[in-house]
Coordinates of C-alpha atoms in Angstrom, one line a residue:
X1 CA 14.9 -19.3 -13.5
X2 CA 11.3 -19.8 -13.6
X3 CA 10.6 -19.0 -10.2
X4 CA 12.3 -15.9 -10.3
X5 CA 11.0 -14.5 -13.6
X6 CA 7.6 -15.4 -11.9
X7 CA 8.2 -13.7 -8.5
X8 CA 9.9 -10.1 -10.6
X9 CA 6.8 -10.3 -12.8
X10 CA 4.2 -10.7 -10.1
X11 CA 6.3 -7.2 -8.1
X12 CA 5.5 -5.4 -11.6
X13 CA 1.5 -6.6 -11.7
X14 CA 1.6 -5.3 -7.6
X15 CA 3.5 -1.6 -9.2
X16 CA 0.4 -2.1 -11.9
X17 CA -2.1 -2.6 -9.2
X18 CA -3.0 -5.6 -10.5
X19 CA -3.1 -7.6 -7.7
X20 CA -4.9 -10.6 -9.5
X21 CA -2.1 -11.5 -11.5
X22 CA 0.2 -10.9 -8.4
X23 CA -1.5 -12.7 -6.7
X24 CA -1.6 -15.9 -9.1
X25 CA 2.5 -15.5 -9.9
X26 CA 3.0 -15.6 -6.3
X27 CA 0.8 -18.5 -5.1
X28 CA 2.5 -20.3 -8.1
X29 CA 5.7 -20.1 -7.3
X30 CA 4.8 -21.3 -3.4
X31 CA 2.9 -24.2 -4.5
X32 CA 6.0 -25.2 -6.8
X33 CA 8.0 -24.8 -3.6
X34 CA 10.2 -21.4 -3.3
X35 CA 14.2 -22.1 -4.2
X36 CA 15.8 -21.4 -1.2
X37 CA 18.1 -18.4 -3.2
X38 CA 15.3 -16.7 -3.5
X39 CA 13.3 -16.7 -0.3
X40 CA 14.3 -13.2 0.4
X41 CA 13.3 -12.2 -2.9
X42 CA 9.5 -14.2 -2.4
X43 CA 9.5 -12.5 0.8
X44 CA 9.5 -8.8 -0.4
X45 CA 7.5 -9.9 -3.5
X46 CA 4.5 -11.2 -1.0
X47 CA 5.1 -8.5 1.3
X48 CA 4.2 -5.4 -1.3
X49 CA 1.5 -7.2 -2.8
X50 CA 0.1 -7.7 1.1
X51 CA 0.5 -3.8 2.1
X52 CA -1.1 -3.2 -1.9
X53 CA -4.1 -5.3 -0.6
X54 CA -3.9 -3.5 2.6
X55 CA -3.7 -6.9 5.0
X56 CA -0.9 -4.9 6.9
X57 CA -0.7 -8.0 9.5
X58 CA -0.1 -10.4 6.9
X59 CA 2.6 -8.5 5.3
X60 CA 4.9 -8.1 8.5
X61 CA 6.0 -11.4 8.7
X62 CA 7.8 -11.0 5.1
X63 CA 8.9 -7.9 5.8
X64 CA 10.3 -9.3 9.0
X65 CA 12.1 -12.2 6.6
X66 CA 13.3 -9.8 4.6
X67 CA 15.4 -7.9 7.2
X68 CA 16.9 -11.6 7.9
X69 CA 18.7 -11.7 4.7
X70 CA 22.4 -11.7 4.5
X71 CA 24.7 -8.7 3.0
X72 CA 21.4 -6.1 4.0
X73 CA 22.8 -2.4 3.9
X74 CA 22.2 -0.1 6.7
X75 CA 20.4 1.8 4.4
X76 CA 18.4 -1.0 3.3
X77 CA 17.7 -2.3 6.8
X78 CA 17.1 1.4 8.4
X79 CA 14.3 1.2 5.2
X80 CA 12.9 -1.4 5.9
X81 CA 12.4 -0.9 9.5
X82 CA 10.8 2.2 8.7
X83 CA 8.3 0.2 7.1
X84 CA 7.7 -2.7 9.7
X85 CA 6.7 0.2 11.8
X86 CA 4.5 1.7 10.0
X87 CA 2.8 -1.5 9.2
X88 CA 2.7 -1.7 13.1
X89 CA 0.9 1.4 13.5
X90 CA -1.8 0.6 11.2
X91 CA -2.2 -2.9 13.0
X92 CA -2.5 -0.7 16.2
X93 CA 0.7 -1.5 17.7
X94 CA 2.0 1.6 18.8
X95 CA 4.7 -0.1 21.2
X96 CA 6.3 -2.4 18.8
X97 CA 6.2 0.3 15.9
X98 CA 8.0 2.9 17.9
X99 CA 11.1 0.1 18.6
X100 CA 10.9 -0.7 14.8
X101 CA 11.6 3.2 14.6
X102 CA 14.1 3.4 17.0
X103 CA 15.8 0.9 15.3
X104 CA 15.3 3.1 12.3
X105 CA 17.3 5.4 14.2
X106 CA 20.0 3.1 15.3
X107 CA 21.0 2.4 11.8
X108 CA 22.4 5.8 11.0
X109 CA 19.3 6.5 8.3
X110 CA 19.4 9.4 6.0
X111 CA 18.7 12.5 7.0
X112 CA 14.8 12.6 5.5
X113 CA 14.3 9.0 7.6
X114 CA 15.2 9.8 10.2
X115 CA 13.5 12.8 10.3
X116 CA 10.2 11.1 9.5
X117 CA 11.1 8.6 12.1
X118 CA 11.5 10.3 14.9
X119 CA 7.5 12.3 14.0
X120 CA 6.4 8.6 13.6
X121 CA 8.0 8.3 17.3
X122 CA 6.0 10.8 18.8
X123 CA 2.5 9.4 17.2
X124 CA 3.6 5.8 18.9
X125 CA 5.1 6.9 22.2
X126 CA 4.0 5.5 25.3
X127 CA 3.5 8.2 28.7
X128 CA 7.3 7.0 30.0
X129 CA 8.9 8.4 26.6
X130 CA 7.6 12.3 26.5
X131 CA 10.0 13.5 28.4
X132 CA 13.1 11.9 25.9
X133 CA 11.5 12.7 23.3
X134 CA 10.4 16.4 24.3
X135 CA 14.2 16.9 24.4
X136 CA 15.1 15.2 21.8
X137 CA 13.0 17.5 19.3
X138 CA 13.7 20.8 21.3
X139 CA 17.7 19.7 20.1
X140 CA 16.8 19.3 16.8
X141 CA 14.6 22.4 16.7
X142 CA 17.6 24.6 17.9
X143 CA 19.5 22.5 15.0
X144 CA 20.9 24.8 12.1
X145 CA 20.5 21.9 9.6
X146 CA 17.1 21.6 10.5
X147 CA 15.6 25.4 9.8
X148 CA 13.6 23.8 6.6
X149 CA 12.0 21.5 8.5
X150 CA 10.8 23.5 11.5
X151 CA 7.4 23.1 11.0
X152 CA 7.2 19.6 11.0
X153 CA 9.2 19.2 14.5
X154 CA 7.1 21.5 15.6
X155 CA 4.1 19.8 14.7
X156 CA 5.9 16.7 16.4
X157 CA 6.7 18.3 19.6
X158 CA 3.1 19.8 19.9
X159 CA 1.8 15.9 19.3
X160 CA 4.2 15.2 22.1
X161 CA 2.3 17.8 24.5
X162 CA -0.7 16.8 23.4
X163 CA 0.2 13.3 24.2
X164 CA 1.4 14.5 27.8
X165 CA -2.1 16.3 28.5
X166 CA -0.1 19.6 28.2
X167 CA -2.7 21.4 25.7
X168 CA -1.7 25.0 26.3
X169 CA 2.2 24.2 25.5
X170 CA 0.9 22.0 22.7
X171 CA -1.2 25.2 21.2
X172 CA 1.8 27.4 21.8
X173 CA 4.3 25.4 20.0
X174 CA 1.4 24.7 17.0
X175 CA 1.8 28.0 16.6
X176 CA 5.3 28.3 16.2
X177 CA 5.4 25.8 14.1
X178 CA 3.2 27.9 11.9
X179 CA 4.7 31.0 12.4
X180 CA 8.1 29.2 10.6

């Protein structure tokens, strides 16, 4: 009981920003040995205080623990590897950020998610992936769901064409996207 008041106490102090405190909680409960119940719990407790201190590379480990865990939603997990890959991308590691969003993808995520997951996409592609993408958007462009959100695909599929060294059709779909 202890260790988990201890580990839910330190996630407030990290909500607080203070990190201190967090901090102290959290090295407290390791050094009295983490109950095995509650290593998933530990894991997501360390991990936001981490990303709060901004050591992102430190942090993906327990986020990477966390998606371990038995009974995870799809929801949960989709979440979750939103957030591995954007802990990814601020490490630099645009390859393995855009898997963690296609796995985003692969879990059926809301509709907001996976929006945002498939712009993260086209900040992380590598050269092989334009073309799938490039279609990809121009489906969901032509989307009737998608009419409120027309300028960020466009903005998406202009980083795409930027990305493929294809300025003029990057400029030209900018500017659609700002004429929605």
């Amino acid at each position: 009981v202890l260790a988990e008041t201890r580990i839910r106490l330190s996630m407030c102090y990290s909500q607080l920003d203070w990190l201190y405190e967090a901090e102290e909680l959290l090295t407290r409960v390791k050094r009295d040995s983490v109950p095995g119940s509650l290593k998933y719990v530990w894991a997501t407790a360390q991990a936001n205080l981490l990303y709060k201190q901004e050591r992102y590379d430190e942090a993906i480990p327990h986020i990477e623990t966390m998606l371990k865990r038995p009974r995870i939603t799809r929801t949960e997990k989709a979440r979750e590897y939103y957030l591995l890959g954007q802990l990814y991308m601020k490490c630099g590691n645009n390859a393995k950020a855009f898997k963690c969003f296609e796995k985003t993808l692969l879990q059926g995520p809301l509709y907001e998610l996976e929006m945002n997951a498939r712009i993260k996409q086209t900040e992380t592609m590598s050269d092989e992936q334009n073309k799938k993408i490039i279609r990809s958007l121009e489906r969901m462009i032509k989307q009737p769901k998608n009419v409120s959100h027309l300028g960020q695909l466009h903005y998406a599929l202009g980083n795409t064409y930027m990305a493929a060294k294809d300025t003029t059709k990057a400029i030209d779909v900018y500017e659609t996207g700002i004429a929605d």
